[in-house]
Amino acid sequence: RGYVPSSVCRPSLATMITGQFPHDHKFGVGIDGLSANRRVVQERFKRFPPLPQRLRQKGYLSFQTGKWWERDYRLAGFTHGQTTGSPVPNSVGANADPTTGHKGLGALDRGMSFLAGAEGLRIGREGLVPVYDFIRNRDDHPFFLWYAPMMPHTPHNPPKRLLRRYQAPDRPKTVTRYMAMCEWFDETCGELLDFLDEEKLSDNTLVVFVVDNGYIQLPGLNWFHKRSKLSPYEAGIRTPILLRWPGKIKPARHNTPVHTIDLAPTTLAACNIDPPAELPGVDLLRICNGQAVQRDVIFGATFRHKPSKTYKPKTPDDAVDFRWCVANQWKLVLPRQLDAPPQLFDVIADPHEMNNVATQQPNEVTRLRERIDRWWLPDIEKETGKAKK
């Protein structure tokens, strides 16, 4: 029962690397649009040091690959990386987009080079050689790898051998491409794990698998279902969180709700670094080892994502669309609109959230609303300098 704090990539990824909620670290919460200038990024990482900075004290080298929205990788303390925030030369023609007809990665990525960099689309789709080279050439330093390919993200351009596997007379082409992209990404993960085996690194390497946000491909359209990405619903915020560490973690399934804010303290603990008190997450290795953790609720929020001509939020509280929490089987979703009713779901009995039972369970609504407010309000009051009603 894993969750991300927000169902879109930028705030979600920033939470993984800092261990903080989006309304605290402020990346991707609508106040910067789709980017932030270098000074702003530096200031935020100074306030909330990301994992590569924290791991340096133990001599770790760190390598950023793939999706990365916070300009130059070095701003986060990575010692090596691909994304600099500058355009890169065209890639091979294999990355042409079958839907739009764009040829080559440079043309396809022209609009996002200053954000993720075209390397964000290359890694995985064009192999893992940069990853292999980094691991082989690290001179036995311990390492931290950020493998975040833009897969199965658009462009959906899987190889024909995988595309054929999912073709069916009644299946729309957009869905077929998306399904093949999922397997293509899966293949690259397998290749990376095989490489760790070949290099005899598996037994001493913690591997974490997580998805930054959910996505439901709509038939016939290169777009996502409104109850997935950018939404507060399970299809947007629910993710598998998998930990693999042979000899240290016994294979098991745990039903405790967990969160990607837990990845930072978990990683630090695995590296024998005491997680600092300001990190709100818990060490997932404790759950893996059967130890109790003090948590009975997890939280998150979704935001407007980017300003418009008429909408220019200055704080995360201005930009929030929904706040939510999950406690046991209950999930409460609070829309921003004052006249919009709360939504309460039993996500164990009703995982697709088809039945809003808020009117039947008013006590649960009141209890969980108070929990959300206690989580949200102190940080917002610090941000605005005044209490919010």
mmCIF file of C-alpha atoms in Angstrom:
data_model
loop_
_atom_site.group_PDB
_atom_site.id
_atom_site.type_symbol
_atom_site.label_atom_id
_atom_site.label_comp_id
_atom_site.label_asym_id
_atom_site.label_seq_id
_atom_site.Cartn_x
_atom_site.Cartn_y
_atom_site.Cartn_z
ATOM 1 C CA ARG A 1 0.000 0.000 0.000
ATOM 2 C CA GLY A 2 2.436 2.596 -1.223
ATOM 3 C CA TYR A 3 1.600 6.230 -1.966
ATOM 4 C CA VAL A 4 3.198 9.294 -3.495
ATOM 5 C CA PRO A 5 2.418 12.722 -2.011
ATOM 6 C CA SER A 6 1.210 14.245 -5.270
ATOM 7 C CA SER A 7 0.151 12.625 -8.533
ATOM 8 C CA VAL A 8 2.493 14.386 -10.933
ATOM 9 C CA CYS A 9 6.180 13.822 -11.494
ATOM 10 C CA ARG A 10 7.985 16.961 -10.344
ATOM 11 C CA PRO A 11 6.713 17.294 -6.756
ATOM 12 C CA SER A 12 6.744 13.521 -6.384
ATOM 13 C CA LEU A 13 10.368 13.164 -7.482
ATOM 14 C CA ALA A 14 11.456 16.065 -5.292
ATOM 15 C CA THR A 15 9.873 14.317 -2.300
ATOM 16 C CA MET A 16 11.833 11.148 -3.045
ATOM 17 C CA ILE A 17 15.146 12.990 -3.163
ATOM 18 C CA THR A 18 14.541 15.317 -0.168
ATOM 19 C CA GLY A 19 12.218 13.284 2.062
ATOM 20 C CA GLN A 20 9.891 16.286 2.455
ATOM 21 C CA PHE A 21 6.285 16.969 1.456
ATOM 22 C CA PRO A 22 5.703 19.117 -1.657
ATOM 23 C CA HIS A 23 4.119 21.999 0.237
ATOM 24 C CA ASP A 24 7.370 22.178 2.216
ATOM 25 C CA HIS A 25 9.997 21.753 -0.523
ATOM 26 C CA LYS A 26 7.728 23.684 -2.985
ATOM 27 C CA PHE A 27 8.981 22.011 -6.159
ATOM 28 C CA GLY A 28 6.131 21.496 -8.623
ATOM 29 C CA VAL A 29 3.317 22.933 -6.497
ATOM 30 C CA GLY A 30 2.190 25.511 -9.037
ATOM 31 C CA ILE A 31 4.079 28.589 -7.888
ATOM 32 C CA ASP A 32 6.996 28.171 -10.346
ATOM 33 C CA GLY A 33 5.157 26.878 -13.396
ATOM 34 C CA LEU A 34 7.189 24.119 -15.000
ATOM 35 C CA SER A 35 10.569 25.388 -13.880
ATOM 36 C CA ALA A 36 12.460 27.411 -11.272
ATOM 37 C CA ASN A 37 15.548 29.505 -11.685
ATOM 38 C CA ARG A 38 18.916 28.279 -10.508
ATOM 39 C CA ARG A 39 18.994 30.473 -7.402
ATOM 40 C CA VAL A 40 15.581 29.216 -6.240
ATOM 41 C CA VAL A 41 16.625 25.586 -6.728
ATOM 42 C CA GLN A 42 19.823 26.174 -4.773
ATOM 43 C CA GLU A 43 17.958 27.838 -1.912
ATOM 44 C CA ARG A 44 15.443 25.017 -1.617
ATOM 45 C CA PHE A 45 18.105 22.332 -1.667
ATOM 46 C CA LYS A 46 20.056 24.263 0.957
ATOM 47 C CA ARG A 47 17.009 24.235 3.225
ATOM 48 C CA PHE A 48 16.142 20.586 2.482
ATOM 49 C CA PRO A 49 19.370 18.755 1.596
ATOM 50 C CA PRO A 50 18.738 15.987 -0.963
ATOM 51 C CA LEU A 51 20.063 12.461 -0.637
ATOM 52 C CA PRO A 52 23.222 12.888 -2.745
ATOM 53 C CA GLN A 53 24.387 15.703 -0.447
ATOM 54 C CA ARG A 54 23.670 13.678 2.680
ATOM 55 C CA LEU A 55 25.420 10.587 1.293
ATOM 56 C CA ARG A 56 28.644 12.451 0.556
ATOM 57 C CA GLN A 57 29.590 12.272 4.236
ATOM 58 C CA LYS A 58 30.004 8.518 3.745
ATOM 59 C CA GLY A 59 32.043 8.906 0.559
ATOM 60 C CA TYR A 60 29.245 8.042 -1.872
ATOM 61 C CA LEU A 61 29.405 8.907 -5.536
ATOM 62 C CA SER A 62 25.996 9.561 -7.054
ATOM 63 C CA PHE A 63 24.733 9.461 -10.633
ATOM 64 C CA GLN A 64 21.588 11.167 -11.970
ATOM 65 C CA THR A 65 19.995 9.713 -15.082
ATOM 66 C CA GLY A 66 16.654 10.256 -16.734
ATOM 67 C CA LYS A 67 13.819 12.375 -15.437
ATOM 68 C CA TRP A 68 15.104 15.297 -13.391
ATOM 69 C CA TRP A 69 13.306 18.637 -13.216
ATOM 70 C CA GLU A 70 15.597 20.688 -10.974
ATOM 71 C CA ARG A 71 18.038 22.028 -13.556
ATOM 72 C CA ASP A 72 21.699 20.972 -13.300
ATOM 73 C CA TYR A 73 22.190 17.671 -11.469
ATOM 74 C CA ARG A 74 25.049 19.216 -9.467
ATOM 75 C CA LEU A 75 22.636 21.534 -7.664
ATOM 76 C CA ALA A 76 21.331 18.470 -5.797
ATOM 77 C CA GLY A 77 24.814 17.255 -4.935
ATOM 78 C CA PHE A 78 25.079 14.507 -7.560
ATOM 79 C CA THR A 79 28.734 13.891 -8.384
ATOM 80 C CA HIS A 80 27.838 12.611 -11.859
ATOM 81 C CA GLY A 81 24.803 13.095 -14.049
ATOM 82 C CA GLN A 82 23.198 13.723 -17.400
ATOM 83 C CA THR A 83 20.755 16.588 -17.007
ATOM 84 C CA THR A 84 22.299 20.054 -17.086
ATOM 85 C CA GLY A 85 19.244 22.069 -18.066
ATOM 86 C CA SER A 86 20.750 22.773 -21.493
ATOM 87 C CA PRO A 87 19.700 21.347 -24.862
ATOM 88 C CA VAL A 88 21.673 18.393 -26.191
ATOM 89 C CA PRO A 89 22.296 17.253 -29.776
ATOM 90 C CA ASN A 90 19.785 15.150 -31.667
ATOM 91 C CA SER A 91 19.489 11.509 -30.755
ATOM 92 C CA VAL A 92 19.145 8.588 -33.135
ATOM 93 C CA GLY A 93 16.042 8.229 -35.266
ATOM 94 C CA ALA A 94 14.795 5.346 -33.128
ATOM 95 C CA ASN A 95 13.237 7.893 -30.823
ATOM 96 C CA ALA A 96 10.843 9.269 -33.404
ATOM 97 C CA ASP A 97 7.335 9.625 -31.999
ATOM 98 C CA PRO A 98 4.905 7.420 -33.993
ATOM 99 C CA THR A 99 1.960 9.604 -33.012
ATOM 100 C CA THR A 100 3.264 13.063 -33.887
ATOM 101 C CA GLY A 101 5.831 12.061 -36.470
ATOM 102 C CA HIS A 102 8.581 14.064 -34.749
ATOM 103 C CA LYS A 103 11.966 12.748 -35.809
ATOM 104 C CA GLY A 104 14.878 12.368 -33.454
ATOM 105 C CA LEU A 105 15.131 13.259 -29.826
ATOM 106 C CA GLY A 106 16.294 16.835 -30.264
ATOM 107 C CA ALA A 107 13.144 17.854 -32.145
ATOM 108 C CA LEU A 108 10.904 15.894 -29.818
ATOM 109 C CA ASP A 109 12.507 17.340 -26.714
ATOM 110 C CA ARG A 110 12.895 20.931 -27.887
ATOM 111 C CA GLY A 111 10.255 22.150 -25.465
ATOM 112 C CA MET A 112 11.627 20.405 -22.387
ATOM 113 C CA SER A 113 15.413 20.480 -22.706
ATOM 114 C CA PHE A 114 15.657 23.241 -20.099
ATOM 115 C CA LEU A 115 13.746 21.021 -17.667
ATOM 116 C CA ALA A 116 14.530 17.331 -17.935
ATOM 117 C CA GLY A 117 17.075 17.548 -20.716
ATOM 118 C CA ALA A 118 16.935 15.259 -23.693
ATOM 119 C CA GLU A 119 18.985 12.720 -21.768
ATOM 120 C CA GLY A 120 15.848 12.150 -19.753
ATOM 121 C CA LEU A 121 14.331 10.546 -22.820
ATOM 122 C CA ARG A 122 17.466 8.709 -23.889
ATOM 123 C CA ILE A 123 18.321 6.575 -20.877
ATOM 124 C CA GLY A 124 16.656 3.185 -21.036
ATOM 125 C CA ARG A 125 15.298 3.691 -24.535
ATOM 126 C CA GLU A 126 18.840 3.690 -25.882
ATOM 127 C CA GLY A 127 20.300 1.291 -23.365
ATOM 128 C CA LEU A 128 22.037 1.594 -20.001
ATOM 129 C CA VAL A 129 25.669 2.052 -21.037
ATOM 130 C CA PRO A 130 26.073 5.360 -19.105
ATOM 131 C CA VAL A 131 24.874 3.587 -15.956
ATOM 132 C CA TYR A 132 27.186 0.642 -16.491
ATOM 133 C CA ASP A 133 30.149 2.960 -17.121
ATOM 134 C CA PHE A 134 29.476 4.922 -13.925
ATOM 135 C CA ILE A 135 29.308 1.789 -11.766
ATOM 136 C CA ARG A 136 32.395 0.221 -13.352
ATOM 137 C CA ASN A 137 34.487 3.394 -13.108
ATOM 138 C CA ARG A 138 33.674 4.430 -9.542
ATOM 139 C CA ASP A 139 36.960 3.050 -8.092
ATOM 140 C CA ASP A 140 35.121 0.976 -5.477
ATOM 141 C CA HIS A 141 33.374 4.006 -3.982
ATOM 142 C CA PRO A 142 29.901 3.246 -2.628
ATOM 143 C CA PHE A 143 27.317 4.610 -5.036
ATOM 144 C CA PHE A 144 23.814 6.043 -5.267
ATOM 145 C CA LEU A 145 22.055 5.695 -8.627
ATOM 146 C CA TRP A 146 18.989 7.702 -9.702
ATOM 147 C CA TYR A 147 17.563 5.700 -12.613
ATOM 148 C CA ALA A 148 14.414 7.565 -13.652
ATOM 149 C CA PRO A 149 13.782 6.998 -17.363
ATOM 150 C CA MET A 150 10.926 8.728 -19.150
ATOM 151 C CA MET A 151 9.307 5.304 -19.507
ATOM 152 C CA PRO A 152 6.468 4.496 -19.909
ATOM 153 C CA HIS A 153 6.049 8.271 -20.286
ATOM 154 C CA THR A 154 5.379 9.695 -23.733
ATOM 155 C CA PRO A 155 6.581 9.405 -26.434
ATOM 156 C CA HIS A 156 5.058 5.925 -26.636
ATOM 157 C CA ASN A 157 7.419 4.456 -29.220
ATOM 158 C CA PRO A 158 8.147 0.862 -28.153
ATOM 159 C CA PRO A 159 10.117 -1.541 -30.372
ATOM 160 C CA LYS A 160 8.034 -3.560 -32.797
ATOM 161 C CA ARG A 161 8.896 -6.857 -31.075
ATOM 162 C CA LEU A 162 7.045 -5.632 -27.953
ATOM 163 C CA LEU A 163 4.313 -3.783 -29.811
ATOM 164 C CA ARG A 164 3.270 -6.975 -31.606
ATOM 165 C CA ARG A 165 2.843 -8.757 -28.279
ATOM 166 C CA TYR A 166 0.030 -6.421 -27.204
ATOM 167 C CA GLN A 167 -1.783 -5.904 -30.480
ATOM 168 C CA ALA A 168 -5.374 -7.132 -30.475
ATOM 169 C CA PRO A 169 -8.304 -6.433 -32.834
ATOM 170 C CA ASP A 170 -10.353 -4.708 -30.128
ATOM 171 C CA ARG A 171 -7.476 -2.815 -28.453
ATOM 172 C CA PRO A 172 -6.869 0.845 -29.398
ATOM 173 C CA LYS A 173 -3.396 1.644 -30.701
ATOM 174 C CA THR A 174 -2.762 4.146 -27.924
ATOM 175 C CA VAL A 175 -3.371 1.495 -25.271
ATOM 176 C CA THR A 176 -1.300 -1.055 -27.180
ATOM 177 C CA ARG A 177 1.666 1.318 -27.311
ATOM 178 C CA TYR A 178 1.343 2.141 -23.635
ATOM 179 C CA MET A 179 1.257 -1.514 -22.583
ATOM 180 C CA ALA A 180 4.334 -2.240 -24.675
ATOM 181 C CA MET A 181 6.095 0.757 -23.116
ATOM 182 C CA CYS A 182 5.446 -0.680 -19.647
ATOM 183 C CA GLU A 183 7.151 -3.927 -20.627
ATOM 184 C CA TRP A 184 10.011 -2.058 -22.265
ATOM 185 C CA PHE A 185 10.662 -0.190 -19.026
ATOM 186 C CA ASP A 186 10.347 -3.477 -17.137
ATOM 187 C CA GLU A 187 13.012 -4.993 -19.385
ATOM 188 C CA THR A 188 15.464 -2.204 -18.587
ATOM 189 C CA CYS A 189 14.967 -2.771 -14.853
ATOM 190 C CA GLY A 190 15.748 -6.444 -15.379
ATOM 191 C CA GLU A 191 18.872 -5.535 -17.330
ATOM 192 C CA LEU A 192 20.027 -3.313 -14.477
ATOM 193 C CA LEU A 193 19.459 -6.045 -11.883
ATOM 194 C CA ASP A 194 21.288 -8.560 -14.094
ATOM 195 C CA PHE A 195 24.220 -6.142 -14.314
ATOM 196 C CA LEU A 196 24.402 -5.906 -10.515
ATOM 197 C CA ASP A 197 24.486 -9.701 -10.407
ATOM 198 C CA GLU A 198 27.258 -9.862 -13.016
ATOM 199 C CA GLU A 199 29.332 -7.305 -11.121
ATOM 200 C CA LYS A 200 28.726 -9.209 -7.854
ATOM 201 C CA LEU A 201 27.117 -6.132 -6.306
ATOM 202 C CA SER A 202 23.586 -7.395 -5.624
ATOM 203 C CA ASP A 203 24.136 -8.622 -2.078
ATOM 204 C CA ASN A 204 25.438 -5.242 -0.951
ATOM 205 C CA THR A 205 23.032 -3.018 -2.892
ATOM 206 C CA LEU A 206 19.622 -1.819 -1.771
ATOM 207 C CA VAL A 207 17.346 -1.466 -4.800
ATOM 208 C CA VAL A 208 14.164 0.598 -4.469
ATOM 209 C CA PHE A 209 11.435 0.499 -7.113
ATOM 210 C CA VAL A 210 8.689 3.105 -7.136
ATOM 211 C CA VAL A 211 6.524 4.960 -9.655
ATOM 212 C CA ASP A 212 6.353 8.758 -9.389
ATOM 213 C CA ASN A 213 2.644 8.971 -10.284
ATOM 214 C CA GLY A 214 -0.133 6.836 -11.681
ATOM 215 C CA TYR A 215 -1.397 7.038 -15.248
ATOM 216 C CA ILE A 216 -4.352 5.422 -17.025
ATOM 217 C CA GLN A 217 -4.039 5.536 -20.811
ATOM 218 C CA LEU A 218 -7.283 6.597 -22.469
ATOM 219 C CA PRO A 219 -8.337 4.598 -25.552
ATOM 220 C CA GLY A 220 -7.851 6.513 -28.762
ATOM 221 C CA LEU A 221 -6.177 9.513 -27.098
ATOM 222 C CA ASN A 222 -2.613 10.353 -26.069
ATOM 223 C CA TRP A 223 -3.923 11.571 -22.735
ATOM 224 C CA PHE A 224 -4.665 10.228 -19.287
ATOM 225 C CA HIS A 225 -7.840 9.533 -17.364
ATOM 226 C CA LYS A 226 -8.883 12.414 -15.112
ATOM 227 C CA ARG A 227 -8.903 10.114 -12.063
ATOM 228 C CA SER A 228 -5.244 9.171 -12.527
ATOM 229 C CA LYS A 229 -2.422 11.666 -13.063
ATOM 230 C CA LEU A 230 -2.990 15.073 -11.385
ATOM 231 C CA SER A 231 -5.837 13.634 -9.307
ATOM 232 C CA PRO A 232 -6.109 12.685 -5.603
ATOM 233 C CA TYR A 233 -7.482 9.231 -6.431
ATOM 234 C CA GLU A 234 -5.801 5.838 -6.048
ATOM 235 C CA ALA A 235 -5.032 5.571 -9.775
ATOM 236 C CA GLY A 236 -2.889 8.694 -9.461
ATOM 237 C CA ILE A 237 -1.257 8.387 -6.024
ATOM 238 C CA ARG A 238 -1.061 4.644 -5.337
ATOM 239 C CA THR A 239 2.226 2.963 -6.280
ATOM 240 C CA PRO A 240 4.139 -0.215 -5.577
ATOM 241 C CA ILE A 241 7.094 0.457 -3.297
ATOM 242 C CA LEU A 242 9.498 -2.451 -3.568
ATOM 243 C CA LEU A 243 12.736 -2.960 -1.634
ATOM 244 C CA ARG A 244 15.303 -5.567 -2.699
ATOM 245 C CA TRP A 245 18.389 -6.327 -0.634
ATOM 246 C CA PRO A 246 19.385 -10.009 -0.751
ATOM 247 C CA GLY A 247 20.376 -11.338 2.647
ATOM 248 C CA LYS A 248 19.073 -8.239 4.442
ATOM 249 C CA ILE A 249 15.379 -8.197 3.475
ATOM 250 C CA LYS A 250 13.258 -11.327 3.505
ATOM 251 C CA PRO A 251 10.752 -11.499 0.633
ATOM 252 C CA ALA A 252 7.347 -10.573 2.005
ATOM 253 C CA ARG A 253 4.294 -8.428 1.373
ATOM 254 C CA HIS A 254 3.406 -5.765 3.941
ATOM 255 C CA ASN A 255 -0.022 -4.141 4.170
ATOM 256 C CA THR A 256 1.104 -1.161 6.243
ATOM 257 C CA PRO A 257 0.408 2.037 4.257
ATOM 258 C CA VAL A 258 3.743 3.605 3.349
ATOM 259 C CA HIS A 259 4.813 6.713 1.504
ATOM 260 C CA THR A 260 7.640 7.947 -0.694
ATOM 261 C CA ILE A 261 8.658 10.401 2.050
ATOM 262 C CA ASP A 262 9.943 7.188 3.661
ATOM 263 C CA LEU A 263 12.532 6.559 0.945
ATOM 264 C CA ALA A 264 15.027 9.173 2.176
ATOM 265 C CA PRO A 265 15.230 7.959 5.803
ATOM 266 C CA THR A 266 15.251 4.355 4.560
ATOM 267 C CA THR A 267 18.169 5.024 2.231
ATOM 268 C CA LEU A 268 20.135 6.863 4.917
ATOM 269 C CA ALA A 269 19.540 4.098 7.438
ATOM 270 C CA ALA A 270 20.731 1.504 4.922
ATOM 271 C CA CYS A 271 23.945 3.523 4.546
ATOM 272 C CA ASN A 272 24.463 3.694 8.332
ATOM 273 C CA ILE A 273 23.544 7.370 8.501
ATOM 274 C CA ASP A 274 21.109 8.367 11.216
ATOM 275 C CA PRO A 275 18.105 10.026 9.516
ATOM 276 C CA PRO A 276 17.794 13.607 10.815
ATOM 277 C CA ALA A 277 14.801 14.428 12.988
ATOM 278 C CA GLU A 278 13.390 16.897 10.462
ATOM 279 C CA LEU A 279 12.584 14.097 8.002
ATOM 280 C CA PRO A 280 8.886 13.191 8.493
ATOM 281 C CA GLY A 281 9.183 9.704 7.004
ATOM 282 C CA VAL A 282 9.944 6.357 8.633
ATOM 283 C CA ASP A 283 12.628 3.754 7.975
ATOM 284 C CA LEU A 284 10.949 1.074 5.854
ATOM 285 C CA LEU A 285 13.642 -1.426 6.791
ATOM 286 C CA ARG A 286 12.023 -1.533 10.226
ATOM 287 C CA ILE A 287 8.757 -2.657 8.646
ATOM 288 C CA CYS A 288 10.631 -5.224 6.558
ATOM 289 C CA ASN A 289 12.196 -6.583 9.740
ATOM 290 C CA GLY A 290 8.853 -6.850 11.526
ATOM 291 C CA GLN A 291 9.323 -3.836 13.794
ATOM 292 C CA ALA A 292 6.465 -1.481 14.579
ATOM 293 C CA VAL A 293 6.495 2.092 13.329
ATOM 294 C CA GLN A 294 4.545 4.934 14.852
ATOM 295 C CA ARG A 295 2.202 5.944 12.085
ATOM 296 C CA ASP A 296 -1.545 5.552 11.700
ATOM 297 C CA VAL A 297 -2.195 7.923 8.796
ATOM 298 C CA ILE A 298 -0.451 9.160 5.644
ATOM 299 C CA PHE A 299 -1.062 12.458 3.839
ATOM 300 C CA GLY A 300 -0.800 14.144 0.472
ATOM 301 C CA ALA A 301 -2.079 16.946 -1.743
ATOM 302 C CA THR A 302 -2.485 17.781 -5.409
ATOM 303 C CA PHE A 303 -1.832 21.197 -6.891
ATOM 304 C CA ARG A 304 -2.737 23.248 -9.955
ATOM 305 C CA HIS A 305 0.617 22.265 -11.448
ATOM 306 C CA LYS A 306 1.257 25.525 -13.325
ATOM 307 C CA PRO A 307 0.014 29.108 -13.282
ATOM 308 C CA SER A 308 -2.068 30.679 -16.024
ATOM 309 C CA LYS A 309 -2.720 34.262 -17.125
ATOM 310 C CA THR A 310 -5.536 34.535 -14.605
ATOM 311 C CA TYR A 311 -4.183 32.215 -11.907
ATOM 312 C CA LYS A 312 -0.842 33.042 -10.294
ATOM 313 C CA PRO A 313 -0.474 31.388 -6.878
ATOM 314 C CA LYS A 314 2.233 32.662 -4.558
ATOM 315 C CA THR A 315 2.201 29.879 -1.960
ATOM 316 C CA PRO A 316 1.360 26.161 -1.984
ATOM 317 C CA ASP A 317 -1.803 26.987 -0.054
ATOM 318 C CA ASP A 318 -2.922 29.168 -2.964
ATOM 319 C CA ALA A 319 -2.271 26.380 -5.470
ATOM 320 C CA VAL A 320 -3.661 23.310 -3.709
ATOM 321 C CA ASP A 321 -6.612 21.563 -5.376
ATOM 322 C CA PHE A 322 -7.103 18.608 -3.024
ATOM 323 C CA ARG A 323 -5.735 17.452 0.302
ATOM 324 C CA TRP A 324 -6.137 13.814 1.320
ATOM 325 C CA CYS A 325 -5.222 11.233 3.924
ATOM 326 C CA VAL A 326 -5.377 7.454 4.270
ATOM 327 C CA ALA A 327 -5.967 5.801 7.643
ATOM 328 C CA ASN A 328 -6.608 2.066 7.782
ATOM 329 C CA GLN A 329 -9.349 1.424 5.219
ATOM 330 C CA TRP A 330 -10.526 5.033 5.066
ATOM 331 C CA LYS A 331 -9.434 7.684 2.632
ATOM 332 C CA LEU A 332 -10.676 11.267 2.918
ATOM 333 C CA VAL A 333 -10.355 13.692 -0.016
ATOM 334 C CA LEU A 334 -10.946 17.393 0.690
ATOM 335 C CA PRO A 335 -11.495 19.583 -2.389
ATOM 336 C CA ARG A 336 -10.275 23.167 -2.271
ATOM 337 C CA GLN A 337 -13.664 24.573 -3.259
ATOM 338 C CA LEU A 338 -15.572 25.539 -0.125
ATOM 339 C CA ASP A 339 -18.871 24.407 -1.603
ATOM 340 C CA ALA A 340 -17.517 21.021 -2.736
ATOM 341 C CA PRO A 341 -18.402 18.167 -0.375
ATOM 342 C CA PRO A 342 -15.732 15.929 1.156
ATOM 343 C CA GLN A 343 -15.207 12.489 -0.332
ATOM 344 C CA LEU A 344 -14.733 9.458 1.904
ATOM 345 C CA PHE A 345 -13.883 6.046 0.487
ATOM 346 C CA ASP A 346 -13.318 2.613 1.951
ATOM 347 C CA VAL A 347 -10.334 1.818 -0.278
ATOM 348 C CA ILE A 348 -10.121 -1.777 0.927
ATOM 349 C CA ALA A 349 -13.687 -2.685 0.002
ATOM 350 C CA ASP A 350 -13.902 -0.104 -2.797
ATOM 351 C CA PRO A 351 -10.408 0.255 -4.318
ATOM 352 C CA HIS A 352 -11.719 2.050 -7.413
ATOM 353 C CA GLU A 353 -13.401 4.685 -5.203
ATOM 354 C CA MET A 354 -16.812 4.402 -6.791
ATOM 355 C CA ASN A 355 -18.826 4.985 -3.608
ATOM 356 C CA ASN A 356 -18.471 8.203 -1.618
ATOM 357 C CA VAL A 357 -19.680 7.293 1.887
ATOM 358 C CA ALA A 358 -19.017 10.668 3.528
ATOM 359 C CA THR A 359 -22.677 11.233 4.420
ATOM 360 C CA GLN A 360 -22.927 7.759 5.984
ATOM 361 C CA GLN A 361 -19.733 8.188 8.022
ATOM 362 C CA PRO A 362 -19.763 11.784 9.328
ATOM 363 C CA ASN A 363 -17.636 10.956 12.371
ATOM 364 C CA GLU A 364 -14.857 9.577 10.199
ATOM 365 C CA VAL A 365 -15.001 12.678 8.010
ATOM 366 C CA THR A 366 -14.649 14.945 11.049
ATOM 367 C CA ARG A 367 -11.846 12.875 12.564
ATOM 368 C CA LEU A 368 -9.797 12.690 9.381
ATOM 369 C CA ARG A 369 -10.406 16.329 8.461
ATOM 370 C CA GLU A 370 -8.891 17.298 11.807
ATOM 371 C CA ARG A 371 -5.885 15.077 11.098
ATOM 372 C CA ILE A 372 -5.353 16.704 7.690
ATOM 373 C CA ASP A 373 -5.584 20.179 9.205
ATOM 374 C CA ARG A 374 -3.084 19.338 11.935
ATOM 375 C CA TRP A 375 -0.682 18.073 9.271
ATOM 376 C CA TRP A 376 -1.172 20.974 6.852
ATOM 377 C CA LEU A 377 -1.755 24.107 8.905
ATOM 378 C CA PRO A 378 1.488 24.441 10.927
ATOM 379 C CA ASP A 379 3.623 24.442 7.783
ATOM 380 C CA ILE A 380 1.303 26.806 5.930
ATOM 381 C CA GLU A 381 1.276 29.190 8.898
ATOM 382 C CA LYS A 382 5.076 29.248 8.799
ATOM 383 C CA GLU A 383 4.931 29.965 5.072
ATOM 384 C CA THR A 384 2.392 32.801 5.228
ATOM 385 C CA GLY A 385 3.211 34.153 8.664
ATOM 386 C CA LYS A 386 -0.403 33.911 9.774
ATOM 387 C CA ALA A 387 -2.980 31.317 10.686
ATOM 388 C CA LYS A 388 -5.383 30.106 8.025
ATOM 389 C CA LYS A 389 -9.055 29.651 8.769
#
